[in-house]
Coordinates of N, CA, C and O in Angstrom, one line a residue:
K519 N 6.8 33.0 35.9 CA 6.3 31.8 36.7 C 5.5 31.9 36.5 O 4.8 32.7 36.9
A520 N 4.5 32.4 34.7 CA 3.2 32.8 34.5 C 2.4 31.5 33.7 O 3.3 31.3 32.8
W521 N 1.1 31.3 34.2 CA 0.0 31.7 34.6 C -0.6 30.3 35.5 O -0.3 28.9 35.2
K522 N -0.6 30.6 36.8 CA -1.7 29.4 37.4 C -2.8 30.2 38.0 O -2.9 30.6 38.2
Y523 N -3.8 28.4 38.3 CA -5.0 29.3 38.9 C -5.1 27.4 39.3 O -5.0 26.7 39.3
H524 N -5.7 27.7 40.3 CA -6.4 26.7 41.2 C -7.8 26.8 41.3 O -8.5 27.7 42.2
K525 N -8.3 26.2 41.4 CA -9.7 25.4 41.4 C -10.1 25.7 43.0 O -11.5 25.6 42.9
R526 N -9.6 24.9 43.7 CA -10.1 24.7 45.3 C -9.1 25.4 45.9 O -9.7 25.8 47.5
M527 N -7.3 25.1 46.1 CA -6.7 25.9 46.5 C -7.0 26.9 46.8 O -6.9 28.2 46.6
T528 N -6.2 27.9 48.7 CA -6.1 29.1 48.9 C -4.8 29.4 49.2 O -4.2 27.7 49.9
Q529 N -3.9 29.9 49.0 CA -2.7 30.2 49.0 C -2.1 31.7 50.0 O -2.9 33.0 49.8
N530 N -1.2 31.6 50.5 CA -0.7 32.5 51.3 C 1.0 32.8 50.9 O 1.6 31.8 51.3
F531 N 1.0 33.3 49.8 CA 2.4 34.3 49.7 C 3.0 35.1 50.2 O 2.8 36.2 50.7
S532 N 4.1 35.2 51.1 CA 5.6 36.0 51.6 C 6.6 35.6 50.8 O 6.9 34.4 50.7
V533 N 7.3 36.8 51.2 CA 8.6 36.1 50.7 C 9.3 36.6 52.1 O 9.9 38.4 52.4
P534 N 10.5 35.5 52.4 CA 11.4 36.3 53.4 C 12.6 36.9 52.7 O 13.6 37.3 53.8
H535 N 13.2 36.3 51.9 CA 14.0 36.9 51.6 C 14.2 37.3 49.6 O 14.0 36.4 49.1
G536 N 14.9 37.7 49.4 CA 15.0 38.8 48.1 C 13.7 39.7 47.7 O 13.1 40.3 49.1
K537 N 14.0 39.3 46.3 CA 12.6 40.5 45.9 C 11.9 39.7 45.0 O 12.0 39.1 43.6
L538 N 10.4 40.1 44.8 CA 9.4 38.9 43.9 C 8.4 40.0 43.3 O 8.0 40.8 44.2
K539 N 8.2 40.0 42.0 CA 7.0 40.4 41.7 C 5.9 39.2 41.2 O 6.4 38.3 40.8
L540 N 4.7 39.7 42.1 CA 3.4 38.8 42.2 C 2.6 39.2 40.8 O 1.9 40.5 41.3
V541 N 1.9 39.2 40.3 CA 0.9 39.5 39.4 C -0.4 38.3 40.0 O -0.5 37.5 39.5
I542 N -1.9 39.1 40.1 CA -2.9 38.4 40.1 C -3.9 39.1 39.3 O -3.9 40.0 39.2
Y543 N -4.6 38.0 38.4 CA -5.3 38.2 37.3 C -6.8 37.9 37.5 O -7.2 36.7 38.2
D544 N -7.8 38.5 37.8 CA -9.0 37.7 37.9 C -10.1 37.7 36.8 O -10.7 38.6 35.7
D545 N -10.8 36.3 36.3 CA -11.1 36.5 35.1 C -12.5 35.7 35.8 O -13.6 34.9 34.6
R546 N -12.8 36.2 37.0 CA -14.2 35.3 37.5 C -15.2 36.4 36.7 O -15.6 37.8 37.4
E547 N -16.5 35.6 36.4 CA -17.2 36.2 35.6 C -18.3 36.2 37.3 O -18.3 35.7 37.8
G548 N -18.5 37.7 36.9 CA -20.1 38.5 37.5 C -18.8 38.6 39.1 O -19.5 39.7 40.1
S549 N -17.6 39.0 39.0 CA -16.8 39.5 40.6 C -16.7 41.0 39.8 O -16.7 41.2 38.8
A550 N -16.9 41.7 41.0 CA -16.5 43.2 40.9 C -15.4 43.4 40.4 O -15.1 44.9 40.7
T551 N -14.0 42.7 40.3 CA -12.8 42.9 39.8 C -12.6 42.0 38.9 O -11.4 41.7 38.3
H552 N -13.6 41.9 38.4 CA -13.3 40.8 36.9 C -12.8 41.5 36.1 O -12.7 42.9 35.2
G553 N -11.7 41.3 35.2 CA -10.8 41.8 34.6 C -9.5 42.9 34.9 O -9.1 43.3 34.4
C554 N -9.3 42.8 36.5 CA -8.2 43.5 36.7 C -7.3 42.7 37.2 O -7.6 41.6 37.7
I555 N -6.0 43.5 36.9 CA -4.7 43.1 37.4 C -4.0 43.5 38.2 O -4.0 45.0 38.3
N556 N -3.6 43.0 38.8 CA -2.9 43.1 40.4 C -1.5 43.6 40.8 O -1.4 41.7 40.2
T557 N -0.6 43.8 41.1 CA 0.5 43.9 40.8 C 1.3 43.8 42.4 O 1.0 45.2 42.7
F558 N 2.0 43.2 42.4 CA 2.7 43.5 44.5 C 4.1 43.5 44.3 O 4.4 42.5 43.4
F559 N 4.8 44.1 44.8 CA 6.3 44.2 44.8 C 6.7 43.8 46.1 O 6.1 44.1 47.4
L560 N 7.5 42.2 46.9 CA 7.1 41.7 48.0 C 8.8 41.5 48.2 O 9.3 40.9 47.4
N561 N 9.0 42.2 49.2 CA 10.1 42.5 49.2 C 10.4 42.4 50.9 O 9.7 43.6 52.0
P562 N 11.1 42.2 51.5 CA 11.0 41.6 53.2 C 11.9 43.1 53.9 O 11.7 43.1 55.4
E563 N 12.3 43.8 53.5 CA 13.2 44.5 53.7 C 12.6 46.2 54.0 O 12.7 47.0 54.7
T564 N 12.0 45.9 52.9 CA 10.6 47.3 52.8 C 8.9 47.5 52.8 O 9.0 48.4 53.3
D565 N 8.9 46.4 52.3 CA 7.7 46.0 52.4 C 6.9 45.0 53.0 O 6.2 44.2 51.9
Y566 N 7.7 44.2 54.1 CA 7.5 42.8 54.3 C 5.3 42.5 54.6 O 4.6 43.6 55.7
K567 N 4.8 41.5 53.6 CA 3.7 41.2 53.5 C 3.3 39.7 53.6 O 4.3 39.5 52.7
L568 N 1.9 39.7 53.7 CA 1.1 38.2 53.1 C 0.5 38.6 52.4 O -0.8 39.4 52.5
I569 N 0.6 37.7 51.1 CA -0.8 38.0 50.4 C -1.7 36.7 50.4 O -1.0 35.8 50.1
T570 N -2.8 36.6 50.2 CA -3.5 35.6 50.1 C -4.6 35.4 48.9 O -4.8 36.5 48.3
I571 N -4.1 34.8 48.3 CA -4.4 34.6 46.8 C -6.2 33.3 46.8 O -5.5 32.0 47.4
P572 N -7.1 33.8 46.9 CA -7.9 32.6 47.1 C -8.0 31.9 45.4 O -7.6 32.3 44.8
P573 N -9.1 30.9 45.7 CA -9.1 29.9 44.2 C -10.2 31.1 43.2 O -10.8 31.4 43.6
G574 N -9.6 30.5 42.1 CA -10.5 31.1 40.5 C -9.8 32.3 40.4 O -10.1 32.7 39.5
L575 N -7.7 32.6 41.0 CA -7.7 33.5 40.2 C -6.5 33.3 39.8 O -5.6 32.3 40.0
W576 N -5.8 33.9 38.5 CA -4.7 33.8 37.7 C -3.7 34.4 38.5 O -3.7 35.5 38.9
Y577 N -2.1 33.9 38.7 CA -1.4 35.2 39.3 C 0.2 33.6 38.8 O 0.6 32.9 37.9
G578 N 1.0 34.7 38.6 CA 2.5 34.6 38.1 C 3.5 35.7 38.9 O 3.0 36.7 39.7
F579 N 4.7 34.8 39.0 CA 5.7 35.8 40.0 C 6.8 35.9 39.0 O 6.8 34.9 38.5
Q580 N 7.3 36.6 39.8 CA 8.6 36.8 38.3 C 9.6 37.8 39.8 O 10.0 38.1 40.3
C581 N 11.2 36.7 40.2 CA 12.4 36.7 40.7 C 12.5 38.8 39.9 O 13.2 38.4 38.6
I582 N 12.7 39.5 41.1 CA 13.2 41.1 40.8 C 14.3 41.4 41.5 O 14.9 42.1 41.2
S583 N 15.2 40.4 42.4 CA 15.8 40.5 42.7 C 17.4 40.4 42.4 O 17.6 39.3 40.9
T584 N 18.7 40.8 42.5 CA 20.0 40.7 41.9 C 20.4 39.2 42.5 O 21.1 38.3 41.5
Q585 N 20.3 38.9 43.6 CA 20.1 37.2 43.9 C 19.1 36.6 44.3 O 17.9 37.2 43.3
Y586 N 19.2 35.5 44.5 CA 17.7 34.4 44.5 C 16.8 35.3 45.7 O 16.6 35.9 46.5
S587 N 15.8 34.7 45.6 CA 14.3 34.9 46.3 C 13.7 33.6 46.5 O 13.7 32.5 46.2
L588 N 13.2 34.2 48.0 CA 12.6 32.8 48.4 C 11.3 32.8 48.3 O 10.7 33.7 49.5
L589 N 10.0 32.3 48.4 CA 8.8 32.6 48.1 C 8.3 30.9 48.8 O 8.5 30.2 48.7
L590 N 7.7 31.8 50.5 CA 7.2 31.0 51.1 C 5.5 30.9 50.6 O 4.9 31.7 50.5
N591 N 5.3 29.4 50.4 CA 3.7 29.1 50.5 C 2.9 28.2 51.4 O 3.6 27.1 51.4
V592 N 2.2 28.9 51.3 CA 1.2 27.8 52.7 C 0.1 27.9 52.1 O -1.0 29.4 52.2
A593 N -0.1 26.8 51.9 CA -1.8 26.2 51.0 C -3.0 26.0 52.3 O -2.3 25.3 53.5
D594 N -3.8 25.9 51.8 CA -4.8 25.4 52.7 C -5.2 24.3 52.8 O -6.5 23.0 53.2
M595 N -4.3 23.0 52.0 CA -5.2 22.2 51.4 C -3.5 21.1 50.7 O -2.5 21.8 50.2
M596 N -3.5 19.6 50.5 CA -2.2 19.0 49.7 C -2.2 19.8 48.7 O -3.7 19.3 47.8
H597 N -1.5 19.8 48.4 CA -1.0 19.7 46.6 C -1.6 18.3 45.5 O -1.1 17.3 46.3
S598 N -2.3 19.2 44.6 CA -2.8 17.7 43.9 C -2.9 18.0 42.3 O -3.1 19.3 42.3
P599 N -2.1 17.4 41.4 CA -2.2 17.6 39.9 C -3.0 17.8 39.5 O -3.1 18.9 38.1
T600 N -4.3 17.8 40.1 CA -5.2 17.2 38.8 C -6.4 19.0 39.5 O -7.2 19.3 38.9
E601 N -6.0 19.9 40.7 CA -6.5 20.4 41.3 C -6.1 22.2 40.4 O -6.8 22.7 40.5
S602 N -5.0 22.0 39.7 CA -4.5 23.4 39.2 C -4.6 23.5 37.9 O -4.3 22.3 37.3
I603 N -4.3 24.3 36.9 CA -4.2 24.7 35.8 C -3.3 25.3 35.2 O -2.6 27.0 36.1
N604 N -2.1 25.1 34.8 CA -1.1 25.8 34.2 C -1.2 26.7 32.8 O -1.7 25.6 32.1
K605 N -0.7 28.1 32.4 CA -0.9 28.5 31.3 C 0.5 29.4 31.2 O 1.0 29.9 31.9
N606 N 1.2 28.8 30.1 CA 2.7 29.8 29.2 C 1.9 30.8 29.1 O 1.1 31.2 28.7
Y607 N 3.1 31.9 30.0 CA 2.4 33.5 29.6 C 2.6 33.7 28.0 O 1.8 34.8 27.9
K608 N 3.0 33.4 27.7 CA 3.2 33.9 26.1 C 1.9 33.1 25.2 O 1.5 33.5 24.3
E609 N 1.4 32.2 25.5 CA 0.2 31.4 24.0 C -0.9 32.1 25.5 O -2.0 31.6 24.7
S610 N -0.6 32.7 26.7 CA -2.3 32.8 27.1 C -3.0 34.5 26.2 O -2.2 35.3 26.1
S611 N -4.5 34.3 27.1 CA -5.1 35.7 27.0 C -5.1 36.7 27.7 O -5.7 37.7 27.3
I612 N -4.4 36.6 28.6 CA -3.9 37.5 29.6 C -3.1 38.2 29.2 O -2.1 38.0 29.2
K613 N -3.2 39.5 29.5 CA -2.7 40.8 29.0 C -1.5 41.8 29.9 O -2.1 42.3 30.8
Y614 N -0.4 40.8 29.8 CA 0.6 41.6 30.7 C 2.0 41.4 30.0 O 2.8 40.4 29.9
D615 N 2.6 42.5 29.9 CA 3.8 42.6 29.6 C 4.3 42.3 30.9 O 5.3 43.1 32.0
W616 N 5.5 41.0 31.1 CA 6.4 40.9 32.0 C 7.6 41.9 31.9 O 9.2 41.5 32.3

């Protein structure tokens, strides 16, 4: 599922079950990490972690488990459909080979 962008929302992702690949892309002008892509593998059995995604970053994720994966998302505000932007990864200018 990629790509998603939040204008104001900060998200905190954790995976309590399964395995998930999380990819974050920074296209913020003037950012020290502008143009960088970071990939995280979330797996509670080997490397349990919490990833915080501030507003202004693009992200996508993919289940890489043989069974289902559960993504826990703790956001700092209520969901609003006008607050986020979605792009289909096939039509996006973000170059990442899923």
